[in-house]
Coordinates of C-alpha atoms in Angstrom, one line a residue:
X1323 CA 129.7 72.8 102.6
X1324 CA 126.5 71.5 104.7
X1325 CA 123.6 69.9 104.0
X1326 CA 121.4 72.6 105.4
X1327 CA 123.6 75.1 103.1
X1328 CA 122.7 73.1 99.7
X1329 CA 118.8 72.9 101.1
X1330 CA 119.1 77.1 101.4
X1331 CA 120.4 77.4 97.7
X1332 CA 118.3 74.3 96.3
X1333 CA 115.4 76.5 97.6
X1334 CA 115.9 79.6 96.4
X1335 CA 116.2 77.9 93.0
X1336 CA 112.9 76.5 93.1
X1337 CA 111.3 79.6 94.3
X1338 CA 113.2 81.7 91.7
X1339 CA 112.2 79.0 88.6
X1340 CA 108.7 78.9 90.2
X1341 CA 108.2 82.8 89.6
X1342 CA 109.3 82.6 86.1
X1343 CA 106.0 81.9 84.4
X1344 CA 103.5 84.0 86.7
X1345 CA 106.0 87.3 86.1
X1346 CA 106.6 86.7 82.8
X1347 CA 102.9 86.1 81.7
X1348 CA 101.6 89.4 83.8
X1349 CA 104.7 91.7 82.5
X1350 CA 103.8 90.3 79.1
X1351 CA 100.6 91.3 79.3
X1352 CA 101.8 95.0 80.4
X1353 CA 103.9 95.6 77.4
X1354 CA 101.1 94.3 75.1
X1355 CA 98.9 96.8 77.0
X1356 CA 96.6 93.8 77.7
X1357 CA 94.5 94.3 80.6
X1358 CA 95.7 93.0 84.1
X1359 CA 94.0 92.4 87.3
X1360 CA 95.3 96.1 88.7
X1361 CA 94.4 97.9 85.1
X1362 CA 91.2 98.9 87.0
X1363 CA 93.2 101.1 89.6
X1364 CA 96.2 102.0 87.7
X1365 CA 94.6 102.7 83.9
X1366 CA 93.1 105.9 85.0
X1367 CA 96.3 107.2 86.8
X1368 CA 98.8 106.4 83.4
X1369 CA 96.3 108.0 81.3
X1370 CA 96.7 111.2 83.6
X1371 CA 100.3 110.7 83.1
X1372 CA 100.4 110.6 79.4
X1373 CA 97.8 113.8 79.1
X1374 CA 100.3 115.5 81.9
X1375 CA 103.3 114.8 80.0
X1376 CA 101.9 115.2 76.3
X1377 CA 102.6 111.4 75.3
X1378 CA 100.7 110.0 73.3
X1379 CA 100.6 106.4 73.8
X1380 CA 99.7 104.9 70.7
X1381 CA 103.0 106.9 68.8
X1382 CA 105.7 104.5 68.6
X1383 CA 109.3 105.5 67.8
X1384 CA 112.4 104.0 65.9
X1385 CA 115.4 102.8 67.7
X1386 CA 116.8 106.3 67.1
X1387 CA 114.0 108.4 68.7
X1388 CA 113.4 105.4 71.2
X1389 CA 117.3 105.8 72.3
X1390 CA 117.2 109.9 72.2
X1391 CA 114.2 109.7 74.2
X1392 CA 116.0 107.8 76.8
X1393 CA 119.4 109.8 76.8
X1394 CA 117.3 112.7 77.1
X1395 CA 115.5 111.5 79.9
X1396 CA 118.6 110.2 82.1
X1397 CA 120.7 113.6 81.5
X1398 CA 117.7 115.4 82.7
X1399 CA 117.5 113.0 85.9
X1400 CA 121.2 113.5 86.4
X1401 CA 121.0 117.5 86.6
X1402 CA 118.2 116.9 89.1
X1403 CA 119.4 114.3 91.5
X1404 CA 123.1 116.8 91.2
X1405 CA 120.9 119.9 92.2
X1406 CA 119.4 118.3 95.0
X1407 CA 122.8 117.1 96.7
X1408 CA 124.5 120.9 96.1
X1409 CA 121.5 122.1 97.7
X1410 CA 120.5 119.8 100.7
X1411 CA 121.7 122.1 103.5
X1412 CA 118.8 124.6 102.2
X1413 CA 116.3 121.9 101.5
X1414 CA 113.9 119.9 104.0
X1415 CA 113.9 117.3 105.5
X1416 CA 117.7 117.5 106.9
X1417 CA 117.2 117.0 110.4
X1418 CA 121.2 116.0 110.7
X1419 CA 121.7 119.3 109.1
X1420 CA 124.2 117.5 106.9
X1421 CA 126.1 119.5 104.8
X1422 CA 126.0 120.1 100.6
X1423 CA 127.4 117.0 98.8
X1424 CA 131.4 117.6 97.7
X1425 CA 130.8 118.7 94.0
X1426 CA 132.9 115.5 93.1
X1427 CA 131.1 112.9 95.2
X1428 CA 127.7 114.6 93.7
X1429 CA 128.8 114.0 90.2
X1430 CA 129.8 110.5 91.1
X1431 CA 126.6 109.7 92.5
X1432 CA 124.5 111.4 90.1
X1433 CA 125.8 109.3 87.4
X1434 CA 126.0 106.3 89.7
X1435 CA 121.9 106.2 90.3
X1436 CA 120.7 107.1 86.7
X1437 CA 122.6 104.3 85.6
X1438 CA 121.7 101.8 87.6
X1439 CA 124.8 101.3 89.2
X1440 CA 124.5 102.9 92.9
X1441 CA 128.2 102.5 93.9
X1442 CA 128.5 104.5 96.8
X1443 CA 131.7 106.6 97.5
X1444 CA 130.3 107.9 100.7
X1445 CA 128.9 106.9 104.3
X1446 CA 125.1 107.2 103.2
X1447 CA 123.8 107.8 107.1
X1448 CA 125.7 110.5 107.1
X1449 CA 126.0 112.1 104.2
X1450 CA 122.2 112.3 102.5
X1451 CA 119.3 113.8 104.0
X1452 CA 116.4 112.2 104.2
X1453 CA 115.0 114.1 100.8
X1454 CA 118.1 113.3 99.2
X1455 CA 117.2 109.7 100.0
X1456 CA 113.9 110.2 99.1
X1457 CA 113.6 112.6 96.0
X1458 CA 116.8 111.7 94.7
X1459 CA 118.0 108.6 95.4
X1460 CA 114.9 106.5 95.8
X1461 CA 113.4 108.1 92.6
X1462 CA 115.9 107.2 90.3
X1463 CA 115.9 103.7 92.0
X1464 CA 112.5 103.3 90.4
X1465 CA 112.8 105.3 87.1
X1466 CA 116.4 103.8 86.2
X1467 CA 115.6 99.9 87.0
X1468 CA 112.3 100.8 84.5
X1469 CA 114.7 102.2 81.8
X1470 CA 116.6 98.9 81.7
X1471 CA 113.4 96.9 81.5
X1472 CA 112.2 99.1 78.9
X1473 CA 115.1 99.0 76.6
X1474 CA 115.2 94.9 76.9
X1475 CA 111.5 95.1 76.0
X1476 CA 112.6 97.0 72.9
X1477 CA 115.1 94.5 71.8
X1478 CA 112.7 91.7 72.4
X1479 CA 110.4 93.6 69.8
X1480 CA 113.0 93.8 67.4
X1481 CA 113.0 90.0 67.5
X1482 CA 109.2 89.6 67.6
X1483 CA 108.3 92.3 64.7
X1484 CA 108.6 91.5 61.2
X1485 CA 109.3 94.8 58.3
X1486 CA 108.7 96.9 61.5
X1487 CA 110.0 100.6 61.5
X1488 CA 109.3 100.6 65.3
X1489 CA 110.2 99.2 68.5
X1490 CA 107.3 101.1 70.9
X1491 CA 107.4 104.2 72.7
X1492 CA 110.0 104.8 75.6
X1493 CA 108.0 107.0 78.0
X1494 CA 105.1 104.2 77.6
X1495 CA 107.3 101.5 78.6
X1496 CA 108.8 103.5 81.3
X1497 CA 105.7 104.5 82.7
X1498 CA 104.2 100.9 82.5
X1499 CA 106.9 99.2 84.1
X1500 CA 106.7 101.9 87.4
X1501 CA 103.2 101.5 87.5
X1502 CA 102.3 98.1 86.9
X1503 CA 105.8 96.4 87.8
X1504 CA 107.9 97.8 90.5
X1505 CA 105.4 99.9 92.7
X1506 CA 102.8 97.2 93.5
X1507 CA 105.9 94.7 94.4
X1508 CA 107.4 97.8 96.6
X1509 CA 104.1 98.9 98.2
X1510 CA 103.5 95.0 99.1
X1511 CA 106.9 94.7 100.0
X1512 CA 107.9 97.4 101.6
X1513 CA 104.9 96.8 104.3
X1514 CA 106.4 93.5 105.1
X1515 CA 109.9 94.7 105.5
X1516 CA 108.3 97.5 108.2
X1517 CA 106.7 94.4 109.4
X1518 CA 110.0 92.8 109.8
X1519 CA 111.2 95.4 111.5
X1520 CA 113.2 98.0 108.8
X1521 CA 112.6 101.4 109.8
X1522 CA 110.2 103.9 108.1
X1523 CA 109.8 107.6 109.4
X1524 CA 111.3 111.0 108.8
X1525 CA 112.3 110.8 113.1
X1526 CA 115.7 112.7 113.9
X1527 CA 118.6 110.4 114.6
X1528 CA 118.0 108.9 118.3
X1529 CA 121.3 109.3 120.6
X1530 CA 121.7 105.8 123.1
X1531 CA 123.6 105.1 125.9
X1532 CA 125.4 102.3 125.6
X1533 CA 126.0 99.2 128.4
X1534 CA 129.5 101.0 128.9
X1535 CA 127.6 104.1 129.2
X1536 CA 129.0 105.5 126.0
X1537 CA 126.7 107.6 123.5
X1538 CA 125.9 106.1 120.2
X1539 CA 123.9 108.0 117.2
X1540 CA 121.6 105.4 116.0
X1541 CA 120.3 106.5 112.4
X1542 CA 116.6 106.0 111.2
X1543 CA 114.6 107.3 108.3
X1544 CA 113.0 105.6 105.0
X1545 CA 114.8 102.1 105.4
X1546 CA 112.2 99.8 103.8
X1547 CA 110.6 102.3 101.2
X1548 CA 114.4 102.0 99.7
X1549 CA 115.5 98.5 100.4
X1550 CA 112.4 96.8 98.4
X1551 CA 113.1 98.9 95.3
X1552 CA 116.8 98.6 96.0
X1553 CA 116.4 94.9 95.8
X1554 CA 113.8 94.0 92.9
X1555 CA 115.5 97.0 90.7
X1556 CA 118.7 95.5 90.9
X1557 CA 120.1 99.0 92.4
X1558 CA 121.8 97.6 95.4
X1559 CA 122.6 101.1 96.9
X1560 CA 122.2 101.1 100.5
X1561 CA 120.2 103.4 103.1
X1562 CA 123.3 102.2 105.7
X1563 CA 127.2 101.9 104.8
X1564 CA 126.6 98.5 106.0
X1565 CA 124.1 97.9 103.2
X1566 CA 122.3 94.4 103.6
X1567 CA 124.8 93.3 106.7
X1568 CA 123.1 96.2 108.9
X1569 CA 120.0 95.2 111.0
X1570 CA 117.6 97.6 109.8
X1571 CA 118.2 97.0 106.1
X1572 CA 118.4 92.8 106.9
X1573 CA 116.9 92.0 110.0
X1574 CA 116.5 88.4 109.7
X1575 CA 117.1 85.4 107.8
X1576 CA 113.6 85.6 105.9
X1577 CA 114.7 89.3 105.1
X1578 CA 118.1 88.0 103.4
X1579 CA 116.1 85.0 101.6
X1580 CA 113.1 87.3 100.4
X1581 CA 116.2 90.3 99.4
X1582 CA 118.0 87.3 97.0
X1583 CA 115.1 86.2 95.2
X1584 CA 114.0 89.9 94.8
X1585 CA 117.1 90.6 93.0
X1586 CA 116.5 87.8 90.4
X1587 CA 112.8 87.7 89.8
X1588 CA 112.4 89.9 87.2
X1589 CA 115.5 89.1 85.4
X1590 CA 114.1 85.6 85.4
X1591 CA 111.0 86.8 84.6
X1592 CA 111.9 88.3 81.5
X1593 CA 113.2 85.7 80.1
X1594 CA 109.7 84.2 79.6
X1595 CA 108.8 87.6 78.3
X1596 CA 111.2 87.1 75.5
X1597 CA 109.7 83.6 74.9
X1598 CA 106.3 84.5 75.1
X1599 CA 106.6 87.9 72.7
X1600 CA 108.6 85.8 70.0
X1601 CA 106.0 83.0 70.4
X1602 CA 107.9 80.0 71.5
X1603 CA 108.1 79.5 75.4
X1604 CA 111.2 77.4 74.6
X1605 CA 113.2 80.2 73.3
X1606 CA 113.0 81.8 77.0
X1607 CA 113.8 78.7 78.8
X1608 CA 117.0 78.0 76.7
X1609 CA 118.2 81.3 78.0
X1610 CA 117.1 81.1 81.3
X1611 CA 118.8 77.3 81.0
X1612 CA 122.4 79.3 80.5
X1613 CA 121.4 82.2 82.9
X1614 CA 120.8 78.9 85.6
X1615 CA 123.7 77.0 85.0
X1616 CA 126.4 79.7 85.1
X1617 CA 124.8 80.9 88.2
X1618 CA 124.9 77.7 89.7
X1619 CA 128.8 77.0 88.9
X1620 CA 129.5 80.5 90.4
X1621 CA 127.7 79.6 93.7
X1622 CA 129.1 76.4 94.0
X1623 CA 132.6 77.7 93.7
X1624 CA 132.4 80.6 96.2
X1625 CA 130.2 78.2 98.3
X1626 CA 133.0 75.7 98.1
X1627 CA 136.0 78.0 98.8
X1628 CA 134.8 80.0 101.7
X1629 CA 133.8 76.7 103.5
X1630 CA 136.8 74.8 103.5
X1631 CA 138.0 78.1 105.6
X1632 CA 141.5 80.3 104.9
X1633 CA 144.4 77.9 104.2
X1634 CA 146.8 80.4 106.2
X1635 CA 145.2 78.9 109.4
X1636 CA 145.6 75.2 108.4
X1637 CA 148.8 74.9 110.7
X1638 CA 147.4 77.5 113.5
X1639 CA 144.6 75.9 116.6
X1640 CA 141.6 77.4 114.7
X1641 CA 138.6 75.1 114.1
X1642 CA 137.6 75.8 110.4
X1643 CA 135.0 72.8 110.7
X1644 CA 131.3 73.3 111.3
X1645 CA 129.7 72.4 114.3
X1646 CA 126.6 73.7 116.7
X1647 CA 129.2 75.9 118.1
X1648 CA 130.2 77.8 114.9
X1649 CA 129.1 78.2 111.1
X1650 CA 133.2 77.3 110.1
X1651 CA 135.1 78.1 106.8
X1652 CA 136.2 81.9 106.2
X1653 CA 134.0 83.8 108.3
X1654 CA 135.9 86.8 107.8
X1655 CA 133.8 89.6 106.7
X1656 CA 130.7 88.1 106.8
X1657 CA 127.6 88.5 108.8
X1658 CA 127.5 86.1 111.9
X1659 CA 123.5 86.0 111.2
X1660 CA 123.6 84.3 107.6
X1661 CA 126.8 82.1 107.5
X1662 CA 128.8 80.9 104.6
X1663 CA 126.1 79.6 102.5
X1664 CA 123.6 82.5 102.5
X1665 CA 126.8 84.9 102.1
X1666 CA 128.0 83.0 99.4
X1667 CA 124.8 82.9 97.6
X1668 CA 123.9 86.5 98.0
X1669 CA 127.7 87.0 96.9
X1670 CA 127.1 85.3 93.6
X1671 CA 123.3 86.6 92.8
X1672 CA 124.4 90.4 93.4
X1673 CA 127.0 90.1 91.2
X1674 CA 124.8 87.9 88.8
X1675 CA 122.8 90.6 88.5
X1676 CA 123.6 94.1 88.4
X1677 CA 122.9 95.0 92.0
X1678 CA 125.7 95.4 94.1
X1679 CA 123.9 95.0 97.1
X1680 CA 125.9 93.1 99.5
X1681 CA 125.6 90.9 102.8
X1682 CA 129.1 90.4 103.3
X1683 CA 132.5 92.3 102.4
X1684 CA 133.9 90.8 98.8
X1685 CA 137.5 92.1 100.0
X1686 CA 137.2 89.4 102.3
X1687 CA 136.9 86.4 100.1
X1688 CA 139.4 84.2 99.6
X1689 CA 141.1 84.5 96.3
X1690 CA 138.5 82.0 94.5
X1691 CA 135.9 83.3 96.0
X1692 CA 136.7 87.1 94.8
X1693 CA 137.4 85.9 91.9
X1694 CA 133.7 84.8 91.0
X1695 CA 132.2 87.9 91.7
X1696 CA 134.5 89.4 89.5
X1697 CA 134.1 86.8 86.6
X1698 CA 130.2 87.5 86.9
X1699 CA 130.2 91.3 86.0
X1700 CA 133.6 91.2 83.7
X1701 CA 130.9 88.8 81.3
X1702 CA 128.4 91.6 81.5
X1703 CA 126.3 90.5 84.0
X1704 CA 124.2 88.6 81.9
X1705 CA 123.6 85.7 84.3
X1706 CA 119.9 87.1 85.2
X1707 CA 121.5 90.5 84.9
X1708 CA 120.3 93.6 86.2
X1709 CA 116.6 94.3 85.6
X1710 CA 116.3 94.6 81.6
X1711 CA 120.4 94.6 81.1
X1712 CA 120.7 91.0 81.7
X1713 CA 118.5 89.8 78.9
X1714 CA 119.6 92.0 76.2
X1715 CA 123.5 91.4 77.3
X1716 CA 122.9 88.1 76.9
X1717 CA 120.6 88.2 73.4
X1718 CA 123.5 90.3 72.4
X1719 CA 125.7 87.0 72.9
X1720 CA 122.9 84.6 71.4
X1721 CA 123.4 86.4 68.2
X1722 CA 127.1 85.9 68.6
X1723 CA 126.6 82.6 69.2
X1724 CA 124.5 81.8 66.4
X1725 CA 126.8 83.5 64.2
X1726 CA 129.4 81.2 65.1
X1727 CA 127.1 78.3 64.8
X1728 CA 126.5 79.7 61.2
X1729 CA 130.3 79.6 60.2
X1730 CA 130.4 75.8 61.2
X1731 CA 127.7 74.8 58.5
X1732 CA 128.9 77.6 56.2
X1733 CA 125.8 79.2 56.0
X1734 CA 123.9 82.6 56.8
X1735 CA 123.1 82.3 60.8
X1736 CA 119.1 82.7 61.7
X1737 CA 118.0 83.9 65.0
X1738 CA 114.3 83.5 66.0
X1739 CA 113.7 83.4 62.2
X1740 CA 115.8 86.4 61.2
X1741 CA 118.9 86.2 59.5
X1742 CA 121.6 87.6 61.4
X1743 CA 124.0 89.5 58.9
X1744 CA 127.2 92.0 59.1
X1745 CA 125.3 94.9 60.5
X1746 CA 123.8 92.9 63.9
X1747 CA 127.4 90.9 64.5
X1748 CA 129.1 94.4 64.0
X1749 CA 127.1 96.1 66.8
X1750 CA 126.8 93.1 69.5
X1751 CA 130.3 93.0 69.0
X1752 CA 131.0 96.9 69.4
X1753 CA 128.9 96.8 72.9
X1754 CA 130.3 93.6 74.4
X1755 CA 134.0 95.0 73.5
X1756 CA 133.0 98.3 75.0
X1757 CA 133.2 96.5 78.8
X1758 CA 136.7 95.6 78.2
X1759 CA 138.0 98.6 77.3
X1760 CA 136.6 100.8 79.7
X1761 CA 137.6 98.3 82.6
X1762 CA 141.1 97.8 81.6
X1763 CA 142.0 101.1 80.2
X1764 CA 141.0 102.8 83.1
X1765 CA 142.7 100.2 85.5
X1766 CA 145.9 100.6 84.1
X1767 CA 145.7 104.5 84.5
X1768 CA 144.8 103.7 87.9
X1769 CA 147.4 101.8 89.1
X1770 CA 150.1 103.7 87.8
X1771 CA 149.2 107.2 88.9
X1772 CA 149.5 109.2 92.1
X1773 CA 145.9 110.1 92.6
X1774 CA 145.1 106.0 91.7
X1775 CA 147.3 104.2 93.8
X1776 CA 146.6 106.5 97.0
X1777 CA 143.5 104.8 97.6
X1778 CA 144.6 101.4 97.6
X1779 CA 144.2 99.9 101.3
X1780 CA 146.8 96.7 100.3
X1781 CA 150.0 96.9 97.7
X1782 CA 150.9 93.5 95.5
X1783 CA 148.2 92.0 93.6
X1784 CA 145.3 92.3 95.9
X1785 CA 145.7 96.4 95.8
X1786 CA 145.6 96.0 91.8
X1787 CA 142.3 93.4 92.3
X1788 CA 140.7 96.2 94.5
X1789 CA 141.4 98.7 91.6
X1790 CA 140.2 96.3 88.8
X1791 CA 136.9 95.2 91.0
X1792 CA 136.4 98.7 90.9
X1793 CA 136.1 99.4 87.3
X1794 CA 134.7 96.5 86.8
X1795 CA 131.6 97.2 88.8
X1796 CA 131.2 100.5 87.9
X1797 CA 131.8 100.0 83.9
X1798 CA 129.2 96.7 84.7
X1799 CA 127.1 99.1 86.5
X1800 CA 126.8 96.8 89.4
X1801 CA 128.1 99.0 92.5
X1802 CA 129.4 96.2 95.0
X1803 CA 133.4 97.1 95.7
X1804 CA 136.0 95.0 97.1
X1805 CA 136.3 97.3 100.6
X1806 CA 139.7 98.2 100.8
X1807 CA 139.6 100.8 98.3
X1808 CA 139.1 104.3 99.5
X1809 CA 137.4 106.0 96.6
X1810 CA 135.7 109.2 97.6
X1811 CA 138.5 111.4 96.1
X1812 CA 138.2 113.9 92.8
X1813 CA 140.2 111.1 90.7
X1814 CA 138.4 108.2 91.9
X1815 CA 134.8 109.9 91.6
X1816 CA 135.5 111.5 88.2
X1817 CA 137.0 108.4 86.9
X1818 CA 134.4 105.6 87.9
X1819 CA 131.6 108.4 87.3
X1820 CA 133.2 107.8 83.7
X1821 CA 133.2 104.7 83.8
X1822 CA 129.4 104.1 85.0
X1823 CA 128.2 106.3 81.5
X1824 CA 130.7 104.4 79.1
X1825 CA 129.4 101.2 80.4
X1826 CA 125.5 102.1 80.1
X1827 CA 125.0 103.9 77.4
X1828 CA 127.8 103.0 74.9
X1829 CA 126.7 99.5 75.4
X1830 CA 123.3 100.6 75.1
X1831 CA 123.0 102.6 72.0
X1832 CA 124.7 99.6 69.6
X1833 CA 121.9 97.3 71.4
X1834 CA 119.1 99.7 70.3
X1835 CA 120.7 99.9 66.7
X1836 CA 120.3 96.0 66.5
X1837 CA 116.7 96.1 67.5
X1838 CA 115.9 98.7 64.9
X1839 CA 117.5 96.7 62.4
X1840 CA 116.1 93.3 63.4
X1841 CA 112.8 95.0 63.4
X1842 CA 112.6 95.8 60.0
X1843 CA 113.8 92.2 58.6
X1844 CA 111.5 90.0 57.0
X1845 CA 110.9 86.6 58.7
X1846 CA 112.8 83.4 57.0
X1847 CA 110.6 80.3 56.8
X1848 CA 112.9 77.5 58.9
X1849 CA 114.3 74.9 56.9
X1850 CA 116.5 71.4 57.6
X1851 CA 119.3 73.5 57.8
X1852 CA 118.1 76.0 60.6
X1853 CA 120.0 75.7 63.8
X1854 CA 117.3 75.1 66.6
X1855 CA 117.8 77.5 69.3
X1856 CA 115.8 76.4 72.0
X1857 CA 117.5 73.0 73.0
X1858 CA 120.3 72.2 74.9
X1859 CA 122.8 72.3 72.2
X1860 CA 122.4 75.9 71.8
X1861 CA 122.5 76.1 75.6
X1862 CA 126.1 74.3 75.7
X1863 CA 126.7 76.9 72.3
X1864 CA 126.0 79.9 74.1
X1865 CA 128.0 79.0 77.6
X1866 CA 130.6 78.1 75.1
X1867 CA 130.7 81.8 73.3
X1868 CA 130.4 84.0 76.4
X1869 CA 132.8 82.2 78.0
X1870 CA 135.6 82.3 75.1
X1871 CA 134.3 86.1 74.2
X1872 CA 135.0 87.0 77.9
X1873 CA 138.3 85.0 78.3
X1874 CA 139.5 86.8 75.2
X1875 CA 138.8 90.1 75.7
X1876 CA 140.2 90.1 79.3
X1877 CA 143.1 88.0 78.6
X1878 CA 144.4 89.4 75.1
X1879 CA 147.8 87.6 75.6
X1880 CA 145.2 84.3 74.4
X1881 CA 145.8 83.6 70.8
X1882 CA 143.2 84.1 68.5
X1883 CA 141.4 80.5 67.5
X1884 CA 140.1 80.4 64.3
X1885 CA 136.6 80.8 65.2
X1886 CA 137.2 83.4 67.2
X1887 CA 139.9 85.7 64.2
X1888 CA 136.7 84.9 62.1
X1889 CA 134.4 86.4 64.6
X1890 CA 136.3 89.2 64.9
X1891 CA 137.3 90.0 61.1
X1892 CA 133.4 89.6 60.1
X1893 CA 132.8 91.8 63.0
X1894 CA 135.3 94.2 61.6
X1895 CA 136.7 94.6 64.9
X1896 CA 139.7 93.0 65.8
X1897 CA 140.7 92.7 69.8

């Protein structure tokens, strides 16, 4: 650990924090339908989209209608992406004449990109044509991210509204997210990435002659345009197999820093949107504080562990200390351009958010270093999280936290003036418990059947970790992997695809039910017994609830304490 490393981590924290209010103010205006500095250009486009698609922007939906619209849109997107992959050999923009994608891989990839997971069981530059990358994968990088943000706004409206039957219009929320938030950032930062050296073309791959006289095929393509939405939309699927360790996807230290900031920017800004829409910005800062503290704990753990180097080399003449000639620490699987600090920061950020982009191979992390990204995803990626999904996941934990606080003082819990009753707690717990059910269930199957074991590169505990990480990543819609797993087989493509469906939609439906229930409630005036949810006490309680529930759901052998026992009984869901 070096002063330079701490400075880089601190700079990242400062930049993300400074972006919270401007991003929050802008997105609040967008989702409230207010005028922004882009309205003069984009408002006519927005109206044209509604006219062409038959959407009436002033007609809102209840939570069931909102959810059905989202599900129909996702299914249609899945079918379209599957068809593009299967037909890519006869479609244009395929200069390398790549074959159709195999049925099981096309299924896995389609599920992956429509659920904002972006798990890749394939080598992109030798599997996907330019058309598939552009019309298929990049398109879903936009709309899957927009779907997550729209769902978060729907839940926030549930808290903000009173005696209401509707929570917004899915089509309007998604359209505004793409037009006013994702597209402008992607255009500006995409041009910056081109300036920094990322390719953006439709040229055939280039055959180069190496210094040794050999031949090497250098892939080209629309890298910059896919890279920016891959990060800002917390998608993570790379144009190249090496992802953000590839010099075309991540040319230098500046692009590396911008990419990490992009991953957190919208998720952090949405906490401010939450505070503004419920009428108390301190509520948003409290959620931001929870996320920030958990993020710092993970980052410093990975940085500390990886900086000390591999203990297996302690008795060997291997220098592990940083110096003018080397970065020091455990550099296995890391990009030498970025070193330990930036690799640790990227690892933590990409698994705090549901991004999955990597500039270092997680399979090469030391045991405690590899534990952090796995725990980040197991907690539901609520530490800033995916765009939208991080906020609505954190708010479900907040509902449980205020319930626990209510148990402690013996009164009906309240959050933001809404009584938290049985239905909200049941739905919140149902959503939260979906994650361990999928992760542990699929992992148990994978490590006892021959097709599952065949994909593991390592035996013993590390091989088990490869399988556990894979289903954790898929269910959590992250997309990163312990790289030792060979997942491009019918067994892994199918089971991981199912895990992605479960992790996305069996979490979303109970969450929308919570949004609808909260929107119908009246506000309860604050009293002397109301638990304040905008201060340090609530921040500490929420962190404790997150860690307790995470520990008990993934380590069920732990005995239930009194609070957890009452919580499970109240929700009607025993562990």
